[in-house]
PDB file of C-alpha atoms in Angstrom:
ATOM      1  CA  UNK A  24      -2.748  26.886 -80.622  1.00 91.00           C
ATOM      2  CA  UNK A  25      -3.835  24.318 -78.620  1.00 94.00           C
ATOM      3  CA  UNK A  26      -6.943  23.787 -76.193  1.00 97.00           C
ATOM      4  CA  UNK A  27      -8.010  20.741 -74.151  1.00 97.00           C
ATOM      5  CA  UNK A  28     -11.223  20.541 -72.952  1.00 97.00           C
ATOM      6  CA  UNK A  29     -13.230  18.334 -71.164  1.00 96.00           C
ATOM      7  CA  UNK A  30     -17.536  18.183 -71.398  1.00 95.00           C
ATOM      8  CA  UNK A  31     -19.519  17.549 -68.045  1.00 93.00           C
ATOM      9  CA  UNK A  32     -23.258  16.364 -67.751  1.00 89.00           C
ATOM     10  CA  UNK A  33     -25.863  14.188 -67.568  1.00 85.00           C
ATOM     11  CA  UNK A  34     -27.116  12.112 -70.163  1.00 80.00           C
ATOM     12  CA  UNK A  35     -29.826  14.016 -72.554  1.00 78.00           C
ATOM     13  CA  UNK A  36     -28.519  17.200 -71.853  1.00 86.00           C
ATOM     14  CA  UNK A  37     -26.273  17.737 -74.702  1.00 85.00           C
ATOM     15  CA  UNK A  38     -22.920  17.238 -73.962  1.00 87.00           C
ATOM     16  CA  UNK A  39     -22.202  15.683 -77.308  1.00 86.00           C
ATOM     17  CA  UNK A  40     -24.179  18.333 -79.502  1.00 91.00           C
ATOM     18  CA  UNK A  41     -21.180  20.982 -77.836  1.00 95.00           C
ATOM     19  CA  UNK A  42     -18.486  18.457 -78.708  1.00 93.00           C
ATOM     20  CA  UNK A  43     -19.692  18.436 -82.383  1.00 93.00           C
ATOM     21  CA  UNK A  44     -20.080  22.016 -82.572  1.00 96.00           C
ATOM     22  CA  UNK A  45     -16.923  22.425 -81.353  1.00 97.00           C
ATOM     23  CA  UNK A  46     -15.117  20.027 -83.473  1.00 95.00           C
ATOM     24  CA  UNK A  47     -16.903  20.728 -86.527  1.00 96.00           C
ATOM     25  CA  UNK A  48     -15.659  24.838 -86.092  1.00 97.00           C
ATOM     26  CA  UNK A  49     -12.061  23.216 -85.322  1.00 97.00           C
ATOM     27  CA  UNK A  50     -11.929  20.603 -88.792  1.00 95.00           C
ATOM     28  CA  UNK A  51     -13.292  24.339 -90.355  1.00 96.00           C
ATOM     29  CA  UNK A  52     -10.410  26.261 -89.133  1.00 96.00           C
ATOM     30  CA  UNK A  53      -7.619  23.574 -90.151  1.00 97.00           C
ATOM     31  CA  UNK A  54      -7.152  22.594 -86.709  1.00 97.00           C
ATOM     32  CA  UNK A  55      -6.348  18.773 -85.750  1.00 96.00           C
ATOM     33  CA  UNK A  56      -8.818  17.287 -83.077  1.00 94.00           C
ATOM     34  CA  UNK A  57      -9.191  14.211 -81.046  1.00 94.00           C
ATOM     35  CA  UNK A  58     -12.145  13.155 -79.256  1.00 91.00           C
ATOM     36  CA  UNK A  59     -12.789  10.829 -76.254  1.00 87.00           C
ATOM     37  CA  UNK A  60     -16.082   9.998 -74.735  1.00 72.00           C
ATOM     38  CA  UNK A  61     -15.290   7.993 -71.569  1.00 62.00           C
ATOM     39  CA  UNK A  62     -18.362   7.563 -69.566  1.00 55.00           C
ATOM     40  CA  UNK A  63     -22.053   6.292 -70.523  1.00 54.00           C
ATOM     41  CA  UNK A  64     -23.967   8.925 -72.658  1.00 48.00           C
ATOM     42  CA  UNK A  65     -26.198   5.662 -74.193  1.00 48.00           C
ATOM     43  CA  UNK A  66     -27.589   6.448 -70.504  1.00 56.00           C
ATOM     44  CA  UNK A  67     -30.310   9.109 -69.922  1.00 60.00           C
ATOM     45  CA  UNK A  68     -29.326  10.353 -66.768  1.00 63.00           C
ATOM     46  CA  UNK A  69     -26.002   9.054 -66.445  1.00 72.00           C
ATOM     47  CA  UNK A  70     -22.772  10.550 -65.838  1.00 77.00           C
ATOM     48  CA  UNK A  71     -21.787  11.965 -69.828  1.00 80.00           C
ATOM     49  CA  UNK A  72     -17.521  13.327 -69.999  1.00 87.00           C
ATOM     50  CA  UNK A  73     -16.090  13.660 -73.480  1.00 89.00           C
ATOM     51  CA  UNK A  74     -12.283  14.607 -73.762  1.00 93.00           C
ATOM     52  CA  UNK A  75     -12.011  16.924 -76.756  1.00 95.00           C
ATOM     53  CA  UNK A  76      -8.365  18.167 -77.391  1.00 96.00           C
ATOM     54  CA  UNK A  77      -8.032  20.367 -80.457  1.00 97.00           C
ATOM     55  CA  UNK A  78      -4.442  22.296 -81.720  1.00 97.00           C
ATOM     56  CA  UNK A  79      -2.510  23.614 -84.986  1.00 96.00           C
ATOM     57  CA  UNK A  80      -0.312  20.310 -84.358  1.00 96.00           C
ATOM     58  CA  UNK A  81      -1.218  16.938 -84.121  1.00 96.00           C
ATOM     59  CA  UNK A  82      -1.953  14.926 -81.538  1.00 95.00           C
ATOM     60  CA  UNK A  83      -1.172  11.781 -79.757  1.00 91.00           C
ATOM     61  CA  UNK A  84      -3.410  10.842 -77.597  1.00 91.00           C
ATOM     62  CA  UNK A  85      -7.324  11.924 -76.970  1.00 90.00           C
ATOM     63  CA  UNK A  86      -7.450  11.985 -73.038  1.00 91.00           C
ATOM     64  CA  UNK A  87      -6.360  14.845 -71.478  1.00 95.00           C
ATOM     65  CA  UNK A  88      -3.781  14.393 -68.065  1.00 94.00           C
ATOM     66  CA  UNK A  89      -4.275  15.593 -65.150  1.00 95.00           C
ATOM     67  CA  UNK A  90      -3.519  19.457 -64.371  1.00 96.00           C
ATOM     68  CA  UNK A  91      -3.740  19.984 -68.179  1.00 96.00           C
ATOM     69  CA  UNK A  92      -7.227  21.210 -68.836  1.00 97.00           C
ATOM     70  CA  UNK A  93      -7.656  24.477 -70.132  1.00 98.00           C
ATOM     71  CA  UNK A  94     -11.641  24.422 -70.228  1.00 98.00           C
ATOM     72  CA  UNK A  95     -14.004  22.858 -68.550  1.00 97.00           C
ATOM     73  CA  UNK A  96     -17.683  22.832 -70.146  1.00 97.00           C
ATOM     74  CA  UNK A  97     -20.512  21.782 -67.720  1.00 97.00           C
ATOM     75  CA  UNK A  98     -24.060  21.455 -67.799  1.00 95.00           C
ATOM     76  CA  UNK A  99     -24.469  19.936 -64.723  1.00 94.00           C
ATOM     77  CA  UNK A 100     -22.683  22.065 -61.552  1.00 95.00           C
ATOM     78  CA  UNK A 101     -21.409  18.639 -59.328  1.00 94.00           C
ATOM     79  CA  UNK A 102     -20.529  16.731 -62.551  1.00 92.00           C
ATOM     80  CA  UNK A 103     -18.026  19.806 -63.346  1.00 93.00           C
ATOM     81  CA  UNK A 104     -16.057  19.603 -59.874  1.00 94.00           C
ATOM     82  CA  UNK A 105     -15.485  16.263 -60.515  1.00 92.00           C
ATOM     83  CA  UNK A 106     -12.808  16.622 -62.873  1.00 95.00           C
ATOM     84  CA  UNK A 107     -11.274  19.921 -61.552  1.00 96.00           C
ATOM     85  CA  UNK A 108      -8.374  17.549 -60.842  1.00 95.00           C
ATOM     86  CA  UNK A 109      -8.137  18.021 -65.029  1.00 97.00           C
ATOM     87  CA  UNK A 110      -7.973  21.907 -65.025  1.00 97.00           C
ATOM     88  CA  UNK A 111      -4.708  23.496 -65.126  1.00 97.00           C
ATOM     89  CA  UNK A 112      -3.549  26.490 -62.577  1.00 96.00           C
ATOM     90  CA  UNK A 113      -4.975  28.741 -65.992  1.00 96.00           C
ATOM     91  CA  UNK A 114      -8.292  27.450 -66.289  1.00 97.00           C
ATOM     92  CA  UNK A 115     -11.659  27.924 -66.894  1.00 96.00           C
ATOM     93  CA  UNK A 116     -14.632  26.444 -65.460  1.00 97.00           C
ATOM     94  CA  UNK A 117     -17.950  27.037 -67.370  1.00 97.00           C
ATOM     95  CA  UNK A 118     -20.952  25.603 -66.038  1.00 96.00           C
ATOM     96  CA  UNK A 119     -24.451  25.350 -65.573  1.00 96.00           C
ATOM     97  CA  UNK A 120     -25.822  26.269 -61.870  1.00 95.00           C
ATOM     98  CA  UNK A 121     -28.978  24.510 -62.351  1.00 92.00           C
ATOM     99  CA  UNK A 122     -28.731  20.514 -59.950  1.00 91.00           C
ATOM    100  CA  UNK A 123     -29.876  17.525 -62.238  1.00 88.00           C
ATOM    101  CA  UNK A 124     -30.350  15.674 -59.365  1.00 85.00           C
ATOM    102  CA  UNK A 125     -29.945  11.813 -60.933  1.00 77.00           C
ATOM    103  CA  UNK A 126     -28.621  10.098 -57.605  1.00 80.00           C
ATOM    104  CA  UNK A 127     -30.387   9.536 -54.409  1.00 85.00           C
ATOM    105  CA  UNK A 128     -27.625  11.461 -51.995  1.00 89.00           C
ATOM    106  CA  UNK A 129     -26.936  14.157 -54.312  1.00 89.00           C
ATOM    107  CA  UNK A 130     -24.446  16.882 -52.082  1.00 91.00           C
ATOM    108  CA  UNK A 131     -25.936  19.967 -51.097  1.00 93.00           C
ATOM    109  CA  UNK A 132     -26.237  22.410 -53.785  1.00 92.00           C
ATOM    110  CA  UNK A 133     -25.095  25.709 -51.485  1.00 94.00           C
ATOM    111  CA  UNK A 134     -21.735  23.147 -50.717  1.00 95.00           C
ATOM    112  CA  UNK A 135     -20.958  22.828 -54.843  1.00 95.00           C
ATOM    113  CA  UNK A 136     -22.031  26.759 -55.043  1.00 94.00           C
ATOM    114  CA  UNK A 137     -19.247  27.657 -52.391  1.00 96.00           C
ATOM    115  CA  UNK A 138     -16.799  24.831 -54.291  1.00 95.00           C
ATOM    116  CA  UNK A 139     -17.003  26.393 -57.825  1.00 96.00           C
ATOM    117  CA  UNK A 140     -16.965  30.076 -56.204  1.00 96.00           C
ATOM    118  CA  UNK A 141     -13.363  29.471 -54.702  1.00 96.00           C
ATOM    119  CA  UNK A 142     -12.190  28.680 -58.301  1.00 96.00           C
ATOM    120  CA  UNK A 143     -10.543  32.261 -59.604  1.00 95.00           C
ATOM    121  CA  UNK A 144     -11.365  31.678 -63.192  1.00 95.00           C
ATOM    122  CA  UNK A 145     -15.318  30.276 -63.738  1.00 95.00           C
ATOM    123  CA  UNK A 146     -18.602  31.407 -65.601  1.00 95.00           C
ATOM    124  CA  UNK A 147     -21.682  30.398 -63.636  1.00 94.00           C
ATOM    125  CA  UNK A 148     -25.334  30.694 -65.363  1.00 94.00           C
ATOM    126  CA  UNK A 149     -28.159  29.493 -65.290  1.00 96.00           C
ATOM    127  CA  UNK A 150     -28.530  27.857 -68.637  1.00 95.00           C
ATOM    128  CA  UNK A 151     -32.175  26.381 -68.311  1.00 95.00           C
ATOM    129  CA  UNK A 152     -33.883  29.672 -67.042  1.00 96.00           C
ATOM    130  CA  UNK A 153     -32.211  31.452 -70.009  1.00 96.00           C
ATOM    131  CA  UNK A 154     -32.681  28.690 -72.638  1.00 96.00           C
ATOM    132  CA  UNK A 155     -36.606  29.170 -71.422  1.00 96.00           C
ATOM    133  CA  UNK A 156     -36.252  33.395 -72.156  1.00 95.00           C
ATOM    134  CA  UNK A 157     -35.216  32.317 -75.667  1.00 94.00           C
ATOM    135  CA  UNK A 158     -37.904  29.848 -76.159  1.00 91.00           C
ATOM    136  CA  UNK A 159     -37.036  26.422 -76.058  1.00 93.00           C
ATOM    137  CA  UNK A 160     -35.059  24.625 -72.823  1.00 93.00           C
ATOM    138  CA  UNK A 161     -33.950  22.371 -75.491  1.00 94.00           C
ATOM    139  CA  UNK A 162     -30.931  25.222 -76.366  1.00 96.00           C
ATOM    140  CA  UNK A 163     -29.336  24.961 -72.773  1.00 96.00           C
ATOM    141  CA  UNK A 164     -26.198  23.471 -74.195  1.00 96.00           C
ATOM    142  CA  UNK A 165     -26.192  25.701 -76.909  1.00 97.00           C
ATOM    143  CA  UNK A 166     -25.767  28.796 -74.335  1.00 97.00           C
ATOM    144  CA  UNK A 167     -23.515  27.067 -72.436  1.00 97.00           C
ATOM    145  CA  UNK A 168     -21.754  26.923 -75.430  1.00 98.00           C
ATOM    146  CA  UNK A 169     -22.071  30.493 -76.212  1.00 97.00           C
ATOM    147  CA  UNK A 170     -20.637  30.990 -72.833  1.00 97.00           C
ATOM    148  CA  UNK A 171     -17.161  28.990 -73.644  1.00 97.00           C
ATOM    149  CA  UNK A 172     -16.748  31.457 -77.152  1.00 96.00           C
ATOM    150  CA  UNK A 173     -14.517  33.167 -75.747  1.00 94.00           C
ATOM    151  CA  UNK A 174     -11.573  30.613 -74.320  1.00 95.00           C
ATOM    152  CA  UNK A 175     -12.156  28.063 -77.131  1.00 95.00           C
ATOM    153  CA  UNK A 176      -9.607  29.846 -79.483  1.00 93.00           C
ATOM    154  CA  UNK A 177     -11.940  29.575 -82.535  1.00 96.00           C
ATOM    155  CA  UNK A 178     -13.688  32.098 -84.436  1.00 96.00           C
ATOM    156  CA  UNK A 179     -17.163  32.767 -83.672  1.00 97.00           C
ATOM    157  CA  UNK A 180     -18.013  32.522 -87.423  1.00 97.00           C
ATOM    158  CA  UNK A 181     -16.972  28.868 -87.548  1.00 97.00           C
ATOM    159  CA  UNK A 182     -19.123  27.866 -84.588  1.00 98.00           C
ATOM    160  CA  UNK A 183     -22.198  29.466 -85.898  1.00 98.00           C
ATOM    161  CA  UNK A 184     -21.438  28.015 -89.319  1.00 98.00           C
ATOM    162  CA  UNK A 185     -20.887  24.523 -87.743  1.00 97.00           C
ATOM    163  CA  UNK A 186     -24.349  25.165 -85.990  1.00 98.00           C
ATOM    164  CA  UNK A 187     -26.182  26.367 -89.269  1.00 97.00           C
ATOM    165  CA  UNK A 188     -24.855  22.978 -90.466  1.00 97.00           C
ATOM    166  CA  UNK A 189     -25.546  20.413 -87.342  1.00 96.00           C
ATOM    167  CA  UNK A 190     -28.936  22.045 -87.529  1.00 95.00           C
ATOM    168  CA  UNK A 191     -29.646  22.937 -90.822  1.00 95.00           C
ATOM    169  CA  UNK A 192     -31.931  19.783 -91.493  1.00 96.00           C
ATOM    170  CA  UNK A 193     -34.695  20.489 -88.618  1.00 95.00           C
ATOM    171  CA  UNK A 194     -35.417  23.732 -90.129  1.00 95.00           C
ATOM    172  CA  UNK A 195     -34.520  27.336 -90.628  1.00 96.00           C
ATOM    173  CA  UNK A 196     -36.303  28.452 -87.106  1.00 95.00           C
ATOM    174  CA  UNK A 197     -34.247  25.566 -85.082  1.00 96.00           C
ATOM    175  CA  UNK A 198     -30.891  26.925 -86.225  1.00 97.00           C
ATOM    176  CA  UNK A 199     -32.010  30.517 -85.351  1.00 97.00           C
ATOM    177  CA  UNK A 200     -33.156  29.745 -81.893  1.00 96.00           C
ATOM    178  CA  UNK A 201     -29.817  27.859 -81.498  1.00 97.00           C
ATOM    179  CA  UNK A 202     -27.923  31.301 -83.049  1.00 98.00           C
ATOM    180  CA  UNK A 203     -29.756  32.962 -80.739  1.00 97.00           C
ATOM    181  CA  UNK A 204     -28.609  30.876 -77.721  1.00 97.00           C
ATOM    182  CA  UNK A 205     -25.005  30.939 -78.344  1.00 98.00           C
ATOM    183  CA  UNK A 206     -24.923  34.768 -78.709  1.00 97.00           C
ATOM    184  CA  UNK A 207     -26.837  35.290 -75.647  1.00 97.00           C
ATOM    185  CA  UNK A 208     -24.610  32.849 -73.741  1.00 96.00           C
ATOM    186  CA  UNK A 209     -21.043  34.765 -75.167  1.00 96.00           C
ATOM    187  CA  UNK A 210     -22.727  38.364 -74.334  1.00 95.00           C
ATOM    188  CA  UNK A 211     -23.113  36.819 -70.718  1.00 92.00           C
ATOM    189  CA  UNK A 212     -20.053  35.413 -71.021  1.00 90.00           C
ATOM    190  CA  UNK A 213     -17.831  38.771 -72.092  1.00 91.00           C
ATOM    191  CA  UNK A 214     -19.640  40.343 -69.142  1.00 88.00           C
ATOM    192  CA  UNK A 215     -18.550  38.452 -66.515  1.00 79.00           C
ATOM    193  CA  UNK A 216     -15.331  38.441 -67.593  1.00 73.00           C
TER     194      UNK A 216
END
């Protein structure tokens, strides 16, 4: 087993939350993982990319090469295409639709629409409005994550036992809503697939 996978955003959305979940479900299952933040998360509203490469063998080095992505994760639609040199001919793009638009000349959003469309393998949601359904924009990421469940390679019980964990300490209610976000995000997920 192995999966690399790289996180896409903006600062404050939550990119690092994911990469913790993640992790935390791979350490759970045995797995060895390596982790690489390489842009400016200190940053609200900066550019946020974390490497996160995770496998049943260990390994050497915690950026991912070109053309050997399997899974993109992005919460922010124009921060995702720019590492699609990363994915590999097999994978997946999973990202928000929803603009954060941080920069002044920020490309037109029906241009990055008709980019991730030509991809053959991608999951496209709308994160925020569904977060909102739920009850709390805050647990965007958290369906996004949902959404990636089912090309991460780990069981489903690990991430929402590495969530119950993460979360445990703001309260019974905040881990439920976060529950709530990942299942609704894999449902989606399975159903577009």
């Amino acid at each position: 087993m192995k999966k690399d996978i790289i996180l896409s955003g903006v600062g404050g959305q939550g990119i690092l939350s994911i990469a913790t979940v993640i992790g935390k479900a791979a350490l759970k299952a045995n797995l060895y993982m390596k982790q690489a933040e390489v842009h400016g998360m200190s940053q609200r509203g900066g550019d946020v990319q974390s490497n996160l490469r995770i496998s049943d063998r260990p390994i050497a080095s915690d950026l991912i090469p070109c053309s050997k992505c399997d899974l993109i994760i992005s919460l922010e639609p124009m921060e995702g295409l720019r590492y699609l040199s990363y994915l590999s001919q097999e994978g997946w793009l999973v990202t928000n639709e929803t603009p954060f638009k941080n920069i002044p000349d920020y490309p037109d959003e029906a241009e990055i629409r008709t980019e991730i469309e030509r991809l053959p393998r991608k999951v496209i949601l709308n994160v925020d409005a569904i977060a909102k359904q739920i009850g709390s924009v805050r647990v965007a990421n958290m369906v996004l994550l949902g959404a990636t469940t089912p090309f991460l390679g780990l069981a489903y019980e690990k991430i929402e036992e590495s969530i119950r964990e993460i979360f445990g300490s703001k309260g019974e209610a905040i881990v439920e809503m976060n529950l709530k976000a990942l299942a609704t995000g894999k449902e989606i997920a399975e159903n577009v697939m």
